[in-house]
PDB file of C-alpha atoms in Angstrom:
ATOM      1  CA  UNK A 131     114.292 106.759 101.407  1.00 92.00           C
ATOM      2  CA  UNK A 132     111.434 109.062 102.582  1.00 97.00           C
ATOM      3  CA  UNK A 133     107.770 108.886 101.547  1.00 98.00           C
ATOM      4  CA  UNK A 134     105.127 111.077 102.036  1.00 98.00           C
ATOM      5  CA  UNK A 135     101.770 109.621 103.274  1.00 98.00           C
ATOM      6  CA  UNK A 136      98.180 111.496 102.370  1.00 98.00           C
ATOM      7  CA  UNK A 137      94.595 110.673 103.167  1.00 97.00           C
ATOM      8  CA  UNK A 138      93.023 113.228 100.488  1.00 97.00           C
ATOM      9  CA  UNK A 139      89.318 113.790 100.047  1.00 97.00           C
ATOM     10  CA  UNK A 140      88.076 112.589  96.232  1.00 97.00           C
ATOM     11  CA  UNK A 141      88.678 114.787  93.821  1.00 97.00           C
ATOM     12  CA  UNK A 142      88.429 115.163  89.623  1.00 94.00           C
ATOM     13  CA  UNK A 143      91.471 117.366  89.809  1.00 95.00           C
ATOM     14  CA  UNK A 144      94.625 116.619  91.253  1.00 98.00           C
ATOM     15  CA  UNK A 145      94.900 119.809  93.429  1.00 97.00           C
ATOM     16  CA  UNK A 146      95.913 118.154  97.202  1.00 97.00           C
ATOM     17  CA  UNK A 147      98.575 116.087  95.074  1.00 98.00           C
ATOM     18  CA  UNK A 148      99.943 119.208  93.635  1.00 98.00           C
ATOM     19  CA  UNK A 149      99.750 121.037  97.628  1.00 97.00           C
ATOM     20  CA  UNK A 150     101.971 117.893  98.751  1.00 97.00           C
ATOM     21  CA  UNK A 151     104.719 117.312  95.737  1.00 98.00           C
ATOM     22  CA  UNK A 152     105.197 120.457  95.904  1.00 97.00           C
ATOM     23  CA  UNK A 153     105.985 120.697  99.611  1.00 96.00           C
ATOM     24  CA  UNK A 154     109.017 122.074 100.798  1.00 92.00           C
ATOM     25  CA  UNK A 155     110.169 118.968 102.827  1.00 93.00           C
ATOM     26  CA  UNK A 156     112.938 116.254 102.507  1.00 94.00           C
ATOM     27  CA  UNK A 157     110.819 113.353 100.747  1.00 98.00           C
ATOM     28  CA  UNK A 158     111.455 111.174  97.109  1.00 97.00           C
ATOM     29  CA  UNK A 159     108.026 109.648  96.997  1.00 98.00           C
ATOM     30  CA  UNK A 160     104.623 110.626  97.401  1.00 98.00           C
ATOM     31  CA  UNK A 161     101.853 107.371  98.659  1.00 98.00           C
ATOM     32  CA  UNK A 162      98.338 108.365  97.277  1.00 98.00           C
ATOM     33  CA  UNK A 163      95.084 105.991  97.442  1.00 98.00           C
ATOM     34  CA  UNK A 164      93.569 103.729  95.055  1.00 98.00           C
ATOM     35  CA  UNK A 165      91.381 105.746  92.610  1.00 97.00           C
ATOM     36  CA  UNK A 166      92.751 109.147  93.278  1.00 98.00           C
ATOM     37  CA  UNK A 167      93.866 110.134  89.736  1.00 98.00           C
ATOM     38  CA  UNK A 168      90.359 109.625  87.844  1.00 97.00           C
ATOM     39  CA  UNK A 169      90.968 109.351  84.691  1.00 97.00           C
ATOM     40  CA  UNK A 170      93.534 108.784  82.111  1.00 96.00           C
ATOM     41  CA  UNK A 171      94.266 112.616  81.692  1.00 97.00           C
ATOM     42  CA  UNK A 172      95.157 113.034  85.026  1.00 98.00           C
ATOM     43  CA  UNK A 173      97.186 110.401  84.662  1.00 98.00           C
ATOM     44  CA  UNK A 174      99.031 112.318  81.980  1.00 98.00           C
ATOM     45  CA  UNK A 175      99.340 115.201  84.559  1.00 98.00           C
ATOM     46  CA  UNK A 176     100.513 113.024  87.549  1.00 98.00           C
ATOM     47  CA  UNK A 177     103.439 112.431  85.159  1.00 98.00           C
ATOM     48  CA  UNK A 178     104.168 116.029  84.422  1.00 98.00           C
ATOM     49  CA  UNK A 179     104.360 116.578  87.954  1.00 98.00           C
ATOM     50  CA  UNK A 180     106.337 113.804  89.150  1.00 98.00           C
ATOM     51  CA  UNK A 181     108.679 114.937  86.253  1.00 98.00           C
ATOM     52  CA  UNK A 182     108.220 119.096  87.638  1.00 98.00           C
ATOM     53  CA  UNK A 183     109.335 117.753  91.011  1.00 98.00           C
ATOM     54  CA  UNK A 184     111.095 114.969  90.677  1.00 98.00           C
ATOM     55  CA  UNK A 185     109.162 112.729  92.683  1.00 98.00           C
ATOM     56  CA  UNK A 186     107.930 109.324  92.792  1.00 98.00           C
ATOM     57  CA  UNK A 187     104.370 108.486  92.782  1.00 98.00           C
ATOM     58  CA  UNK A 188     102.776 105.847  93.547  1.00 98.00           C
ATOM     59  CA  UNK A 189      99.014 105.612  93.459  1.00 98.00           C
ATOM     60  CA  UNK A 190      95.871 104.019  91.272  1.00 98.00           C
ATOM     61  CA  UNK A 191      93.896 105.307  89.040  1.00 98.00           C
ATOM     62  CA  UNK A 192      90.433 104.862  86.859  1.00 97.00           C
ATOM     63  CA  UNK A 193      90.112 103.889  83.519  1.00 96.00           C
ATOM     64  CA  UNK A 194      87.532 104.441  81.073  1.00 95.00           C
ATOM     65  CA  UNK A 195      85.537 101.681  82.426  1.00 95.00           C
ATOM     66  CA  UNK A 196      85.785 103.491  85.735  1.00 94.00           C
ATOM     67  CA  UNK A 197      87.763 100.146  86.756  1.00 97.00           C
ATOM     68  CA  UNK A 198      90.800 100.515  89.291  1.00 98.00           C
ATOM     69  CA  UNK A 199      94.092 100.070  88.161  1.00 98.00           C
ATOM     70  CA  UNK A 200      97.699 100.145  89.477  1.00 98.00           C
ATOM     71  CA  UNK A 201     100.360 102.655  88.772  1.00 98.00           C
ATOM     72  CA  UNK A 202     103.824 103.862  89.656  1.00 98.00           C
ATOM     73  CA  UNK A 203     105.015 106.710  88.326  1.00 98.00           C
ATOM     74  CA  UNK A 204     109.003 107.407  88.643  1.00 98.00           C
ATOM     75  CA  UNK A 205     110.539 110.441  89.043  1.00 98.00           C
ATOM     76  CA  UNK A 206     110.936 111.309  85.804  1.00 98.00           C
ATOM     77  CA  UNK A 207     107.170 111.021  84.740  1.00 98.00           C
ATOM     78  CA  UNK A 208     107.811 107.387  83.265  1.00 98.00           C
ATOM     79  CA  UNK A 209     104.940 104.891  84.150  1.00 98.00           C
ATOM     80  CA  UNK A 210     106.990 101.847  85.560  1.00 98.00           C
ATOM     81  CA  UNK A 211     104.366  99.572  86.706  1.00 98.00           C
ATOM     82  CA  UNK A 212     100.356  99.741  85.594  1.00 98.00           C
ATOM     83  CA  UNK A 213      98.117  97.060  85.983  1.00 98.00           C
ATOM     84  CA  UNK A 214      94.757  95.910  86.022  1.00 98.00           C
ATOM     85  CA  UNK A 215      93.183  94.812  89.632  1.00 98.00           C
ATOM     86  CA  UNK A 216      93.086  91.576  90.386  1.00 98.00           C
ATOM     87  CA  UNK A 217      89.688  89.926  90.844  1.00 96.00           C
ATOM     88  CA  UNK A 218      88.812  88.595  94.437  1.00 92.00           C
ATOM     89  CA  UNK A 219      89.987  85.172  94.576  1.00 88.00           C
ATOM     90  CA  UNK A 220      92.231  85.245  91.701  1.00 94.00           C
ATOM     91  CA  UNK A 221      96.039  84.401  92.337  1.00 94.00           C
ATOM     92  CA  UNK A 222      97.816  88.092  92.363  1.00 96.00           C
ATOM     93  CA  UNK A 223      97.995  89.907  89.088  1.00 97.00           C
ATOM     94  CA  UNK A 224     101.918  90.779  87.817  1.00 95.00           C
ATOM     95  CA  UNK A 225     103.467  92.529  87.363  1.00 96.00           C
ATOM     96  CA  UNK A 226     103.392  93.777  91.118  1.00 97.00           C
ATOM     97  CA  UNK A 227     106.818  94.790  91.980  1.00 97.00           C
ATOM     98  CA  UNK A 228     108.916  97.918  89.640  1.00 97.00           C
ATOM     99  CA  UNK A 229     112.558  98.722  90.040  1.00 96.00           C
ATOM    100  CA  UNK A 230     113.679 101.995  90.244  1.00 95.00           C
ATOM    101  CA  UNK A 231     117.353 102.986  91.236  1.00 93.00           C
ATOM    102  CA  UNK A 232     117.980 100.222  92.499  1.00 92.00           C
ATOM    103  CA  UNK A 233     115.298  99.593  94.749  1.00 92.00           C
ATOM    104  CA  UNK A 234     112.245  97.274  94.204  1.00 97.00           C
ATOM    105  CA  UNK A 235     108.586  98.305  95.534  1.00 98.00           C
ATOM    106  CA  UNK A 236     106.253  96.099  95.945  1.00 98.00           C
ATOM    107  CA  UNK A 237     102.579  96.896  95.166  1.00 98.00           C
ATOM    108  CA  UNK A 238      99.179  95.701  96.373  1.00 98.00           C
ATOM    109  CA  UNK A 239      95.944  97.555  94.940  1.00 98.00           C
ATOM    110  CA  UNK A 240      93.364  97.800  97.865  1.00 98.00           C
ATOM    111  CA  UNK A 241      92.346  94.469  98.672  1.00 98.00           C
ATOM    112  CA  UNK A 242      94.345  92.991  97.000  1.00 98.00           C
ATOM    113  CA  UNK A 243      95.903  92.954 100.615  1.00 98.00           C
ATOM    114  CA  UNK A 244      93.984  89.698 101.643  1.00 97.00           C
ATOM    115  CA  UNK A 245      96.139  88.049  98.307  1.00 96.00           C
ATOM    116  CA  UNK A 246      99.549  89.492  99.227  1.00 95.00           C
ATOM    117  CA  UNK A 247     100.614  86.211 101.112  1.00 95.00           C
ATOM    118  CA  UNK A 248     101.001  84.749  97.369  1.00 92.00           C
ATOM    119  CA  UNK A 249     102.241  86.419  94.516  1.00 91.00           C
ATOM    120  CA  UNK A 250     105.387  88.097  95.624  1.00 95.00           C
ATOM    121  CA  UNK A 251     107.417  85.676  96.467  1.00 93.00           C
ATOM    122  CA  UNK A 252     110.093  85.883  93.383  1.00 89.00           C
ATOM    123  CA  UNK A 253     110.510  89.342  94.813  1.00 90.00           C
ATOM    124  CA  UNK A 254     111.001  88.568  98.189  1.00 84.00           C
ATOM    125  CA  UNK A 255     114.769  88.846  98.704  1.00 85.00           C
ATOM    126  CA  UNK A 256     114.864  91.880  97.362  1.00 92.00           C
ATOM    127  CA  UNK A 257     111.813  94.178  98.406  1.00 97.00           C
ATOM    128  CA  UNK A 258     112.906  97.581  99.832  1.00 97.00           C
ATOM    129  CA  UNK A 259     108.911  97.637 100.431  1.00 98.00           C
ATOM    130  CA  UNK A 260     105.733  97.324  99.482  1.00 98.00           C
ATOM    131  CA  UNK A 261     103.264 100.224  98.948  1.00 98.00           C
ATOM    132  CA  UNK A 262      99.702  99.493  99.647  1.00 98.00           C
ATOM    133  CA  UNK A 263      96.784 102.191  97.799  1.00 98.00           C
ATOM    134  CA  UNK A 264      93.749 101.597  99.531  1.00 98.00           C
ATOM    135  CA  UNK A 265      90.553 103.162  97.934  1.00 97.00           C
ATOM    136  CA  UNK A 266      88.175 104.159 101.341  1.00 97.00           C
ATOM    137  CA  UNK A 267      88.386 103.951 104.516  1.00 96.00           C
ATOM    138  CA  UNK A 268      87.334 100.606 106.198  1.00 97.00           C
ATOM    139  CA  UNK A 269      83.591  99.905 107.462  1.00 96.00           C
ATOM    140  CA  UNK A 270      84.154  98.892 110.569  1.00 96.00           C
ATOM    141  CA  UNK A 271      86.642  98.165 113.440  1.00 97.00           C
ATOM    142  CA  UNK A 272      86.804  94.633 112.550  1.00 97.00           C
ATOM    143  CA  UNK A 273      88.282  95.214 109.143  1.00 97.00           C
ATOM    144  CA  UNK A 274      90.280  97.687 110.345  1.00 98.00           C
ATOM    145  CA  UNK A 275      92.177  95.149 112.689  1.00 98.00           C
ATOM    146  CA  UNK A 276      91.673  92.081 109.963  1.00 98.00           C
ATOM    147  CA  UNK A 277      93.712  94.477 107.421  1.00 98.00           C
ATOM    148  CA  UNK A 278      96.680  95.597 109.977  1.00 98.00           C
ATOM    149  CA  UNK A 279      96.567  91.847 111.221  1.00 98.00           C
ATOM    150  CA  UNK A 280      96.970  90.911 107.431  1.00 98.00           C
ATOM    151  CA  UNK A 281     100.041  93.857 106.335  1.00 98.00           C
ATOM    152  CA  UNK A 282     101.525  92.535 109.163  1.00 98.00           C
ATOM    153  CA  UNK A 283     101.926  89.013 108.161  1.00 98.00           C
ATOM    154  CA  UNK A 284     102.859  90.004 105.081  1.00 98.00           C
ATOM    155  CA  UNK A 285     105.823  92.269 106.326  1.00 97.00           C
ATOM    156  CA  UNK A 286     106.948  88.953 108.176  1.00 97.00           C
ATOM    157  CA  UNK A 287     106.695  86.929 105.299  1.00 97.00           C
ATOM    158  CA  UNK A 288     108.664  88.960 102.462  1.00 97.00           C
ATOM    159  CA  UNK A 289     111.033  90.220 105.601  1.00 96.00           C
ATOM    160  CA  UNK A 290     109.998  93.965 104.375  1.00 97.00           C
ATOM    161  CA  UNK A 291     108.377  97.136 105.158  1.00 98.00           C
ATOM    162  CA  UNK A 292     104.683  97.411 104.034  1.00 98.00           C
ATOM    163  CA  UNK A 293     102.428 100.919 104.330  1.00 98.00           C
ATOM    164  CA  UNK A 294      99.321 101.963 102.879  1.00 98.00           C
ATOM    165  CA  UNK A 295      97.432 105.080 103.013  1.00 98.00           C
ATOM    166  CA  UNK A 296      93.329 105.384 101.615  1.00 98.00           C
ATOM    167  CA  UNK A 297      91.202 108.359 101.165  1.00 98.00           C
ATOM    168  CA  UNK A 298      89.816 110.858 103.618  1.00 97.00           C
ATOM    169  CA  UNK A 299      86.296 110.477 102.854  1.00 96.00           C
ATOM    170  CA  UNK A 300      83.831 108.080 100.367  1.00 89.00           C
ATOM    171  CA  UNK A 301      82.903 104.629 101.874  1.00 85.00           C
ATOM    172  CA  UNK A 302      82.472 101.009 100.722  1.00 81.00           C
ATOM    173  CA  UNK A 303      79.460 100.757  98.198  1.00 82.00           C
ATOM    174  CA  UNK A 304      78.150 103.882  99.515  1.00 85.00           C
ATOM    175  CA  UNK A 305      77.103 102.243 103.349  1.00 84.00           C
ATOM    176  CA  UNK A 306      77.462 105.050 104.761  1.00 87.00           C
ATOM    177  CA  UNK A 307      80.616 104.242 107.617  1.00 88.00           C
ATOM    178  CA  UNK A 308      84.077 105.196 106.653  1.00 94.00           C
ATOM    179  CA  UNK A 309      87.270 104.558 109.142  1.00 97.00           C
ATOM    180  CA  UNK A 310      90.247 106.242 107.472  1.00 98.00           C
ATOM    181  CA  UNK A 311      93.139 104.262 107.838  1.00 98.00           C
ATOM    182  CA  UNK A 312      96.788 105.182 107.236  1.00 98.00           C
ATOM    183  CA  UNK A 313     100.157 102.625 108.248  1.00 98.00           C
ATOM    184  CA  UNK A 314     103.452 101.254 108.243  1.00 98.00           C
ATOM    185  CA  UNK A 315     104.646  97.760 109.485  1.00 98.00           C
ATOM    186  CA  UNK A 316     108.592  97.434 109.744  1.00 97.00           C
ATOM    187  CA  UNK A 317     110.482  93.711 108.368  1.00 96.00           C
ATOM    188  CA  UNK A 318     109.465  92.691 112.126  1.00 97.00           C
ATOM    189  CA  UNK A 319     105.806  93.085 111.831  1.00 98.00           C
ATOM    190  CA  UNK A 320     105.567  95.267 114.438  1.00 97.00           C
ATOM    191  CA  UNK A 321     103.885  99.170 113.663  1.00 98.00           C
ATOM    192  CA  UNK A 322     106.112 102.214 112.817  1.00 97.00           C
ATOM    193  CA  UNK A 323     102.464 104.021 113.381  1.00 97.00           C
ATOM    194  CA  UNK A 324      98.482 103.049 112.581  1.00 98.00           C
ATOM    195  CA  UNK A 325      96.308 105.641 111.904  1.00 97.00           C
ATOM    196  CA  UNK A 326      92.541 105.070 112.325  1.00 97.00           C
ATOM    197  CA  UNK A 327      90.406 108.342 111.423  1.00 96.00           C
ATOM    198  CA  UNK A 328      93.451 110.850 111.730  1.00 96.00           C
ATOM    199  CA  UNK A 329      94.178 112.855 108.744  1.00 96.00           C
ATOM    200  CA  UNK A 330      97.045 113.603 109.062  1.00 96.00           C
ATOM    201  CA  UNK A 331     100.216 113.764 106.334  1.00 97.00           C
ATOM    202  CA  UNK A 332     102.979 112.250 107.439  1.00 97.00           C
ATOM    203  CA  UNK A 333     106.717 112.001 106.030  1.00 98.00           C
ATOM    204  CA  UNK A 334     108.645 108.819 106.912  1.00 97.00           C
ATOM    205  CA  UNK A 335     111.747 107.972 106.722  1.00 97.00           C
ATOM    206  CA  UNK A 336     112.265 104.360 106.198  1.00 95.00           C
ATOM    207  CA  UNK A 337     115.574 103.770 107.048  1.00 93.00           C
ATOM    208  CA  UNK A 338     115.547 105.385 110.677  1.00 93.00           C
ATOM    209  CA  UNK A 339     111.809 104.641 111.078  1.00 94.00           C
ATOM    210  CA  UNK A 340     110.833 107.802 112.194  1.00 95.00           C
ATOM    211  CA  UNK A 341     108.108 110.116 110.744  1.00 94.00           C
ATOM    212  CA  UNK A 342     106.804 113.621 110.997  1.00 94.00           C
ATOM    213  CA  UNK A 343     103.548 114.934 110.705  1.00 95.00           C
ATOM    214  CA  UNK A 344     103.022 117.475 107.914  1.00 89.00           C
ATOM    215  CA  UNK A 345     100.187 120.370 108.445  1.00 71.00           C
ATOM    216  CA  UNK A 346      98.970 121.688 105.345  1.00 54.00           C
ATOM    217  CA  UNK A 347      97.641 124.967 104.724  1.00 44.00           C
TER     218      UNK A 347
END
C-alpha cells in the first residue's frame, strides 16, 4: 500500500493533482488537503481521473456554501465516503471510515484531529489507517507540536498508521503566518517523517515504512 503525499498551492483547477496521478511512480493513492477540489465540478473531474488512472483519492472539497466536506474517491471514480465537517465540539461526524478492497481508511477532516480520540472506535480493529486532509498550514509552532502530539495519540489509540498532508500556501482566517505541515505516525506513535515548511512530495510505502521524495517538474 503506497500513497502519495502533496502540499499543493490553492487552485480552481485541479492541474498539480493531474501532474501527480499521473506520475510515473509505484503508488495506489494520492493524499490531497482539505478544500483542494473547489467545487462540485471538480469533484466530478477528480472522479474521471481517479477512474483515468486508477487511483485512489482521498481529499475534501467545497460545496456550494463554500463549506468543507469529506471525500474519498476509489479507484474507479466511485465516491465511497462524503461527509459534512463536523462542528468544533460536536462528537465526530460518520460516516468516517470507507472500505475499499479490503482495507478500511480512516478519515479526519482538518481539525477534526482534536475529535479523533472519539468516534472511531467501532473501527478500531480493523483500520489499515487513517488519512488526515488538513486545509492550511498551522499558525504557529505551538500548534504545530499540539497537532503531531495529538496524531500521535491517536495512532496509539486505534493501534494504526495516521498521516496528513495540508496546502502549500493560504493561512488560518487570513493572519497572515502559515507553517506547512506534512506527516506520518506508525501503530507505535512514533514518526515515519514530520514535515514543517518543506514542500516536498513524498511516496510512502506503508508496509516497509519507507518513503521517497518526488521532484516535480
Amino acid at each position: 500500500m503506497k500513497i502519495l503525499i502533496s502540499q499543493p498551492y490553492h487552485e480552481e483547477n485541479l492541474q498539480q493533482l493531474e501532474t501527480d496521478i499521473a506520475l510515473d511512480a509505484d503508488f495506489d493513492t494520492v493524499l490531497y488537503p482539505e478544500g483542494y477540489i473547489t467545487n462540485k465540478v471538480n469533484v466530478d473531474k477528480a472522479c474521471a481521473l481517479a477512474n483515468k488512472y486508477h487511483k485512489m483519492i482521498i481529499s475534501g472539497y467545497r460545496d456550494e456554501n463554500r463549506k468543507d466536506r469529506a471525500l474519498i474517491i476509489n479507484p474507479h471514480g466511485e465516491i465511497i465516503l462524503e461527509r459534512a465537517k463536523t462542528p468544533m465540539n460536536d462528537r465526530l461526524f460518520t460516516p468516517s471510515a470507507a472500505d475499499f478492497d479490503g482495507n478500511k481508511i480512516g478519515y479526519l477532516l482538518c481539525v477534526e484531529l482534536l475529535q479523533g480520540l472519539l468516534g472511531l472506535e467501532k473501527y478500531a480493529a480493523s483500520l489499515a489507517y487513517i488519512a488526515h486532509p488538513i486545509g492550511v498550514g498551522m499558525f504557529s509552532d505551538e500548534q504545530f507540536d499540539e497537532w503531531i502530539a495529538e496524531a500521535k495519540k491517536i495512532a496509539l489509540k486505534y493501534n494504526t498508521l495516521i498521516l496528513g498532508t495540508s496546502h502549500a500556501d493560504g493561512s488560518y482566517r487570513n493572519c497572515g503566518i502559515s507553517i506547512p505541515i506534512a506527516y506520518c505516525i506508525d501503530r507505535a506513535g512514533e514518526p515515519i517523517f514530520i514535515s514543517k515548511n518543506d514542500l516536498r512530495t513524498r511516496i510512502i510505502n506503508l508496509e516497509t515504512k519507507e518513503f521517497e521524495f518526488i521532484i516535480n517538474e
